[in-house]
PDB file of C-alpha atoms in Angstrom:
ATOM      1  CA  GLY A   1      18.537   8.623  -4.968  1.00 90.00           C
ATOM      2  CA  PRO A   2      18.224   4.979  -4.256  1.00 93.00           C
ATOM      3  CA  HIS A   3      15.704   3.047  -6.236  1.00 93.00           C
ATOM      4  CA  VAL A   4      14.718  -0.571  -5.318  1.00 94.00           C
ATOM      5  CA  ASN A   5      14.577  -1.636  -8.993  1.00 94.00           C
ATOM      6  CA  GLU A   6      17.911  -0.039 -10.057  1.00 93.00           C
ATOM      7  CA  SER A   7      20.190   0.148  -7.074  1.00 93.00           C
ATOM      8  CA  ASP A   8      22.719  -2.414  -5.992  1.00 94.00           C
ATOM      9  CA  TYR A   9      24.613  -2.743  -2.683  1.00 94.00           C
ATOM     10  CA  TYR A  10      27.352  -0.184  -3.789  1.00 94.00           C
ATOM     11  CA  PHE A  11      26.784   2.967  -5.866  1.00 93.00           C
ATOM     12  CA  THR A  12      26.145   2.075  -9.568  1.00 92.00           C
ATOM     13  CA  VAL A  13      25.528   3.794 -12.815  1.00 91.00           C
ATOM     14  CA  ASN A  14      22.227   3.021 -14.530  1.00 85.00           C
ATOM     15  CA  ASP A  15      21.294   2.782 -18.153  1.00 85.00           C
ATOM     16  CA  GLU A  16      20.854   6.558 -18.459  1.00 87.00           C
ATOM     17  CA  GLY A  17      24.236   7.158 -17.111  1.00 89.00           C
ATOM     18  CA  ALA A  18      23.161   8.495 -13.684  1.00 88.00           C
ATOM     19  CA  ILE A  19      24.698   7.333 -10.417  1.00 92.00           C
ATOM     20  CA  ARG A  20      22.319   5.442  -8.253  1.00 92.00           C
ATOM     21  CA  PHE A  21      22.801   5.638  -4.385  1.00 92.00           C
ATOM     22  CA  GLY A  22      23.788   2.221  -3.034  1.00 93.00           C
ATOM     23  CA  LEU A  23      21.296   0.463  -0.869  1.00 94.00           C
ATOM     24  CA  GLY A  24      24.069  -0.630   1.415  1.00 93.00           C
ATOM     25  CA  ALA A  25      24.700   2.935   2.389  1.00 92.00           C
ATOM     26  CA  ILE A  26      21.294   3.429   3.842  1.00 94.00           C
ATOM     27  CA  LYS A  27      21.186   3.342   7.771  1.00 92.00           C
ATOM     28  CA  GLY A  28      19.589   0.035   9.031  1.00 88.00           C
ATOM     29  CA  VAL A  29      19.858  -1.702   5.648  1.00 92.00           C
ATOM     30  CA  GLY A  30      22.102  -4.797   5.976  1.00 88.00           C
ATOM     31  CA  GLY A  31      24.054  -6.600   3.441  1.00 91.00           C
ATOM     32  CA  GLY A  32      22.048  -9.890   3.583  1.00 93.00           C
ATOM     33  CA  ALA A  33      18.903  -7.957   2.937  1.00 94.00           C
ATOM     34  CA  VAL A  34      20.260  -6.148  -0.142  1.00 95.00           C
ATOM     35  CA  GLU A  35      21.828  -9.294  -1.379  1.00 95.00           C
ATOM     36  CA  ALA A  36      18.447 -11.173  -1.171  1.00 94.00           C
ATOM     37  CA  LEU A  37      16.523  -8.154  -2.759  1.00 95.00           C
ATOM     38  CA  VAL A  38      18.889  -7.741  -5.703  1.00 95.00           C
ATOM     39  CA  ALA A  39      19.097 -11.594  -6.273  1.00 95.00           C
ATOM     40  CA  ASP A  40      15.372 -11.953  -6.503  1.00 95.00           C
ATOM     41  CA  ARG A  41      15.147  -8.811  -8.746  1.00 95.00           C
ATOM     42  CA  GLU A  42      17.555 -10.282 -11.169  1.00 94.00           C
ATOM     43  CA  GLU A  43      15.889 -13.625 -11.242  1.00 94.00           C
ATOM     44  CA  ASN A  44      12.259 -12.504 -11.384  1.00 94.00           C
ATOM     45  CA  GLY A  45      12.262  -9.078 -12.668  1.00 94.00           C
ATOM     46  CA  PRO A  46      11.523  -5.631 -11.146  1.00 94.00           C
ATOM     47  CA  TYR A  47       9.221  -5.165  -8.207  1.00 95.00           C
ATOM     48  CA  ALA A  48       5.855  -3.722  -9.212  1.00 93.00           C
ATOM     49  CA  SER A  49       4.820  -2.425  -5.792  1.00 93.00           C
ATOM     50  CA  ILE A  50       5.511  -2.746  -2.098  1.00 94.00           C
ATOM     51  CA  PHE A  51       2.992  -5.718  -1.935  1.00 94.00           C
ATOM     52  CA  ASP A  52       4.896  -7.496  -4.829  1.00 93.00           C
ATOM     53  CA  LEU A  53       8.100  -6.954  -2.916  1.00 95.00           C
ATOM     54  CA  CYS A  54       6.797  -8.252   0.334  1.00 94.00           C
ATOM     55  CA  LYS A  55       5.409 -11.450  -1.027  1.00 93.00           C
ATOM     56  CA  ARG A  56       8.482 -12.238  -2.975  1.00 93.00           C
ATOM     57  CA  LEU A  57      11.149 -11.670  -0.316  1.00 93.00           C
ATOM     58  CA  ASP A  58      11.951 -13.566   2.943  1.00 92.00           C
ATOM     59  CA  LEU A  59      10.716 -10.983   5.543  1.00 91.00           C
ATOM     60  CA  ARG A  60      12.988 -12.414   8.135  1.00 91.00           C
ATOM     61  CA  THR A  61      15.933 -11.227   6.041  1.00 92.00           C
ATOM     62  CA  VAL A  62      14.369  -8.166   4.558  1.00 92.00           C
ATOM     63  CA  ASN A  63      12.788  -7.090   7.898  1.00 93.00           C
ATOM     64  CA  LYS A  64      10.702  -4.091   9.102  1.00 93.00           C
ATOM     65  CA  LYS A  65      13.778  -2.040   9.923  1.00 94.00           C
ATOM     66  CA  THR A  66      15.176  -2.624   6.491  1.00 94.00           C
ATOM     67  CA  LEU A  67      11.985  -1.639   4.717  1.00 95.00           C
ATOM     68  CA  GLU A  68      11.676   1.510   6.880  1.00 94.00           C
ATOM     69  CA  GLY A  69      15.120   2.578   5.951  1.00 94.00           C
ATOM     70  CA  LEU A  70      14.360   1.989   2.251  1.00 95.00           C
ATOM     71  CA  ALA A  71      11.092   3.936   2.546  1.00 95.00           C
ATOM     72  CA  LEU A  72      12.712   6.898   4.274  1.00 94.00           C
ATOM     73  CA  ALA A  73      15.544   7.001   1.716  1.00 94.00           C
ATOM     74  CA  GLY A  74      13.075   7.081  -1.146  1.00 93.00           C
ATOM     75  CA  ALA A  75      13.808   3.751  -2.586  1.00 94.00           C
ATOM     76  CA  PHE A  76      10.159   3.033  -3.129  1.00 94.00           C
ATOM     77  CA  ASP A  77       9.375   6.454  -4.672  1.00 92.00           C
ATOM     78  CA  GLY A  78       9.216   4.832  -8.063  1.00 90.00           C
ATOM     79  CA  PHE A  79       6.246   2.760  -7.270  1.00 91.00           C
ATOM     80  CA  GLU A  80       2.970   4.356  -8.660  1.00 88.00           C
ATOM     81  CA  GLY A  81       0.874   5.938  -5.870  1.00 85.00           C
ATOM     82  CA  HIS A  82       3.590   5.315  -3.177  1.00 89.00           C
ATOM     83  CA  HIS A  83       5.073   8.204  -1.296  1.00 91.00           C
ATOM     84  CA  ARG A  84       7.127   8.219   1.956  1.00 92.00           C
ATOM     85  CA  ALA A  85       4.474   9.253   4.378  1.00 93.00           C
ATOM     86  CA  LEU A  86       2.216   6.349   3.167  1.00 93.00           C
ATOM     87  CA  PHE A  87       4.474   3.700   4.655  1.00 93.00           C
ATOM     88  CA  PHE A  88       4.263   5.083   8.163  1.00 93.00           C
ATOM     89  CA  TYR A  89       0.553   5.925   8.209  1.00 92.00           C
ATOM     90  CA  GLU A  90      -1.137   4.070  11.128  1.00 89.00           C
ATOM     91  CA  ASP A  91      -4.676   2.817  11.039  1.00 81.00           C
ATOM     92  CA  GLY A  92      -7.167   2.548  13.931  1.00 75.00           C
ATOM     93  CA  ASP A  93      -5.322  -0.423  15.461  1.00 80.00           C
ATOM     94  CA  GLY A  94      -2.010   1.353  15.503  1.00 81.00           C
ATOM     95  CA  ARG A  95      -0.459  -0.720  12.839  1.00 87.00           C
ATOM     96  CA  SER A  96       1.449   0.964  10.102  1.00 91.00           C
ATOM     97  CA  PHE A  97       0.823   0.538   6.461  1.00 92.00           C
ATOM     98  CA  LEU A  98       4.288  -0.978   6.150  1.00 93.00           C
ATOM     99  CA  GLU A  99       3.423  -3.579   8.705  1.00 93.00           C
ATOM    100  CA  ARG A 100       0.123  -4.347   6.841  1.00 93.00           C
ATOM    101  CA  ALA A 101       2.103  -4.842   3.537  1.00 93.00           C
ATOM    102  CA  MET A 102       4.395  -7.149   5.479  1.00 94.00           C
ATOM    103  CA  ARG A 103       1.478  -9.213   6.934  1.00 93.00           C
ATOM    104  CA  PHE A 104       0.024  -9.478   3.364  1.00 93.00           C
ATOM    105  CA  GLY A 105       3.426 -10.855   2.137  1.00 93.00           C
ATOM    106  CA  ASN A 106       3.672 -13.323   4.938  1.00 92.00           C
ATOM    107  CA  ALA A 107       0.108 -14.632   4.267  1.00 92.00           C
ATOM    108  CA  VAL A 108       0.842 -15.145   0.617  1.00 91.00           C
ATOM    109  CA  GLN A 109       3.927 -16.999   1.341  1.00 90.00           C
ATOM    110  CA  GLN A 110       2.384 -19.142   3.932  1.00 89.00           C
ATOM    111  CA  GLN A 111      -0.521 -19.941   1.589  1.00 87.00           C
ATOM    112  CA  ALA A 112       1.997 -20.896  -1.180  1.00 84.00           C
ATOM    113  CA  ALA A 113       3.915 -23.125   1.291  1.00 82.00           C
ATOM    114  CA  SER A 114       0.664 -24.767   2.416  1.00 81.00           C
ATOM    115  CA  ALA A 115      -0.404 -25.386  -1.175  1.00 72.00           C
ATOM    116  CA  GLN A 116       2.960 -26.973  -1.881  1.00 67.00           C
ATOM    117  CA  ALA A 117       2.570 -29.346   1.155  1.00 62.00           C
ATOM    118  CA  SER A 118      -1.000 -30.234   0.235  1.00 60.00           C
ATOM    119  CA  LEU A 119      -1.676 -33.576  -1.689  1.00 58.00           C
ATOM    120  CA  PHE A 120      -4.119 -31.661  -4.007  1.00 59.00           C
ATOM    121  CA  GLY A 121      -1.833 -28.631  -4.550  1.00 56.00           C
ATOM    122  CA  GLY A 122      -4.185 -26.148  -2.793  1.00 52.00           C
ATOM    123  CA  THR A 123      -6.214 -25.493  -5.993  1.00 52.00           C
ATOM    124  CA  ASP A 124      -9.230 -24.270  -4.059  1.00 53.00           C
ATOM    125  CA  ASP A 125      -7.269 -21.535  -2.118  1.00 58.00           C
ATOM    126  CA  MET A 126      -8.586 -18.120  -2.693  1.00 70.00           C
ATOM    127  CA  GLU A 127      -6.146 -15.445  -3.753  1.00 80.00           C
ATOM    128  CA  ILE A 128      -5.314 -13.083  -0.863  1.00 85.00           C
ATOM    129  CA  PRO A 129      -6.338  -9.534  -1.847  1.00 84.00           C
ATOM    130  CA  GLU A 130      -3.790  -6.712  -1.666  1.00 86.00           C
ATOM    131  CA  PRO A 131      -4.440  -4.093   1.022  1.00 84.00           C
ATOM    132  CA  ILE A 132      -5.903  -0.833  -0.229  1.00 86.00           C
ATOM    133  CA  LEU A 133      -3.641   2.101  -0.416  1.00 86.00           C
ATOM    134  CA  PRO A 134      -4.858   4.647   2.236  1.00 85.00           C
ATOM    135  CA  GLN A 135      -5.419   8.205   1.270  1.00 88.00           C
ATOM    136  CA  VAL A 136      -2.564   9.998   3.028  1.00 89.00           C
ATOM    137  CA  GLU A 137      -1.177  13.470   2.717  1.00 92.00           C
ATOM    138  CA  PRO A 138       2.523  13.411   1.556  1.00 92.00           C
ATOM    139  CA  TRP A 139       5.126  14.778   3.883  1.00 92.00           C
ATOM    140  CA  ASP A 140       6.110  18.462   3.000  1.00 89.00           C
ATOM    141  CA  LYS A 141       9.458  18.707   1.301  1.00 88.00           C
ATOM    142  CA  ILE A 142      11.458  19.854   4.322  1.00 87.00           C
ATOM    143  CA  GLU A 143      10.066  16.885   6.515  1.00 90.00           C
ATOM    144  CA  ALA A 144      10.785  14.329   3.730  1.00 91.00           C
ATOM    145  CA  LEU A 145      14.330  15.707   3.318  1.00 92.00           C
ATOM    146  CA  ARG A 146      15.010  15.721   7.052  1.00 91.00           C
ATOM    147  CA  LYS A 147      14.100  12.071   7.392  1.00 93.00           C
ATOM    148  CA  GLU A 148      15.993  11.201   4.238  1.00 93.00           C
ATOM    149  CA  LYS A 149      19.245  12.836   5.664  1.00 92.00           C
ATOM    150  CA  GLU A 150      18.723  10.778   8.873  1.00 92.00           C
ATOM    151  CA  VAL A 151      19.132   7.550   6.962  1.00 93.00           C
ATOM    152  CA  VAL A 152      21.627   8.476   4.179  1.00 91.00           C
ATOM    153  CA  GLY A 153      23.617  11.298   5.839  1.00 90.00           C
ATOM    154  CA  ILE A 154      23.063  13.861   3.004  1.00 91.00           C
ATOM    155  CA  PHE A 155      20.212  15.504   1.038  1.00 91.00           C
ATOM    156  CA  ILE A 156      19.709  13.548  -2.195  1.00 89.00           C
ATOM    157  CA  THR A 157      16.436  14.384  -3.856  1.00 87.00           C
ATOM    158  CA  GLY A 158      16.561  18.155  -3.067  1.00 89.00           C
ATOM    159  CA  HIS A 159      17.512  20.725  -0.520  1.00 88.00           C
ATOM    160  CA  PRO A 160      15.309  22.195   2.172  1.00 86.00           C
ATOM    161  CA  LEU A 161      15.962  25.725   0.876  1.00 87.00           C
ATOM    162  CA  ASP A 162      15.018  24.967  -2.767  1.00 88.00           C
ATOM    163  CA  ASP A 163      11.617  26.375  -2.242  1.00 86.00           C
ATOM    164  CA  PHE A 164      13.040  29.656  -1.047  1.00 90.00           C
ATOM    165  CA  LYS A 165      15.285  30.581  -4.082  1.00 91.00           C
ATOM    166  CA  VAL A 166      13.268  33.667  -4.806  1.00 93.00           C
ATOM    167  CA  GLU A 167      13.522  34.972  -1.224  1.00 92.00           C
ATOM    168  CA  MET A 168      17.270  34.191  -1.127  1.00 91.00           C
ATOM    169  CA  GLU A 169      17.921  36.020  -4.367  1.00 92.00           C
ATOM    170  CA  TYR A 170      15.965  39.204  -3.492  1.00 94.00           C
ATOM    171  CA  PHE A 171      16.298  39.482   0.294  1.00 94.00           C
ATOM    172  CA  CYS A 172      19.745  38.054   1.240  1.00 92.00           C
ATOM    173  CA  ASN A 173      22.785  40.254   0.680  1.00 91.00           C
ATOM    174  CA  ALA A 174      25.455  37.858   2.073  1.00 88.00           C
ATOM    175  CA  HIS A 175      26.665  34.276   2.563  1.00 85.00           C
ATOM    176  CA  LEU A 176      27.612  32.583   5.848  1.00 84.00           C
ATOM    177  CA  CYS A 177      31.354  32.997   4.742  1.00 86.00           C
ATOM    178  CA  TYR A 178      30.981  36.668   5.642  1.00 84.00           C
ATOM    179  CA  PHE A 179      31.058  35.648   9.237  1.00 85.00           C
ATOM    180  CA  LYS A 180      34.620  34.446   8.935  1.00 89.00           C
ATOM    181  CA  PHE A 181      35.688  38.132   8.681  1.00 86.00           C
ATOM    182  CA  PRO A 182      33.492  40.175  11.065  1.00 85.00           C
ATOM    183  CA  GLU A 183      35.831  43.099  11.104  1.00 88.00           C
ATOM    184  CA  LYS A 184      35.124  43.685   7.433  1.00 86.00           C
ATOM    185  CA  ASN A 185      31.334  43.992   8.143  1.00 84.00           C
ATOM    186  CA  ILE A 186      31.290  46.283  11.191  1.00 88.00           C
ATOM    187  CA  GLY A 187      28.167  48.567  10.918  1.00 90.00           C
ATOM    188  CA  LYS A 188      26.669  46.627   7.913  1.00 88.00           C
ATOM    189  CA  GLU A 189      23.285  44.961   8.027  1.00 91.00           C
ATOM    190  CA  ILE A 190      23.641  41.422   6.823  1.00 89.00           C
ATOM    191  CA  ARG A 191      20.798  39.111   5.714  1.00 91.00           C
ATOM    192  CA  VAL A 192      21.655  35.377   5.184  1.00 90.00           C
ATOM    193  CA  ALA A 193      19.560  32.319   4.652  1.00 89.00           C
ATOM    194  CA  ALA A 194      19.977  29.436   6.959  1.00 85.00           C
ATOM    195  CA  ILE A 195      18.167  26.453   8.564  1.00 82.00           C
ATOM    196  CA  ILE A 196      17.723  26.086  12.316  1.00 83.00           C
ATOM    197  CA  THR A 197      18.608  22.539  13.159  1.00 80.00           C
ATOM    198  CA  SER A 198      18.423  22.662  16.871  1.00 86.00           C
ATOM    199  CA  VAL A 199      17.167  24.947  19.670  1.00 92.00           C
ATOM    200  CA  GLU A 200      18.181  25.347  23.273  1.00 94.00           C
ATOM    201  CA  HIS A 201      16.128  27.291  25.884  1.00 94.00           C
ATOM    202  CA  LEU A 202      18.429  28.817  28.502  1.00 94.00           C
ATOM    203  CA  THR A 203      17.683  30.716  31.659  1.00 94.00           C
ATOM    204  CA  THR A 204      20.293  33.670  32.384  1.00 88.00           C
TER     205      THR A 204
END
């Protein structure tokens, strides 16, 4: 999968010889944002957390839509204590955790700019505390994979039926390819595994 500390714009091979998903292939993530992210990472080292990333990058270039796409694709999964549902958790005022992280990043950047402009260098400025990670239940595997597929087009970190391998092995007696030749299966009881992706309610 994509990783904010390893991926580039295009698909690349990391030090372990594994192919990393390119950040440019994630829906909603533009070339300018990836270029800025990778350039800062190469100059200042890997990102330690979403807060570290937000205070280092220009959030007009790496905007909310970009960060949401990266979060849904799993590019932040490598940060300790971070999981995908966390970024979309809304507090009492309806603001998502991702928006809070961006506000923190903007505040740190504004404070740094103010200190630079100050005659005294802003030595008395207090350090802005990082927001506290809220206690949020992770999405279940199927929900996480469904959202992942929305932004990258494929399942990367798993498959929705991975948790049903035992049932598929012992209860299924056919594959979907059997339906290509229905005449061969007349009178047979066929059990297959599948995922319902959409439903229509019709009146006849």
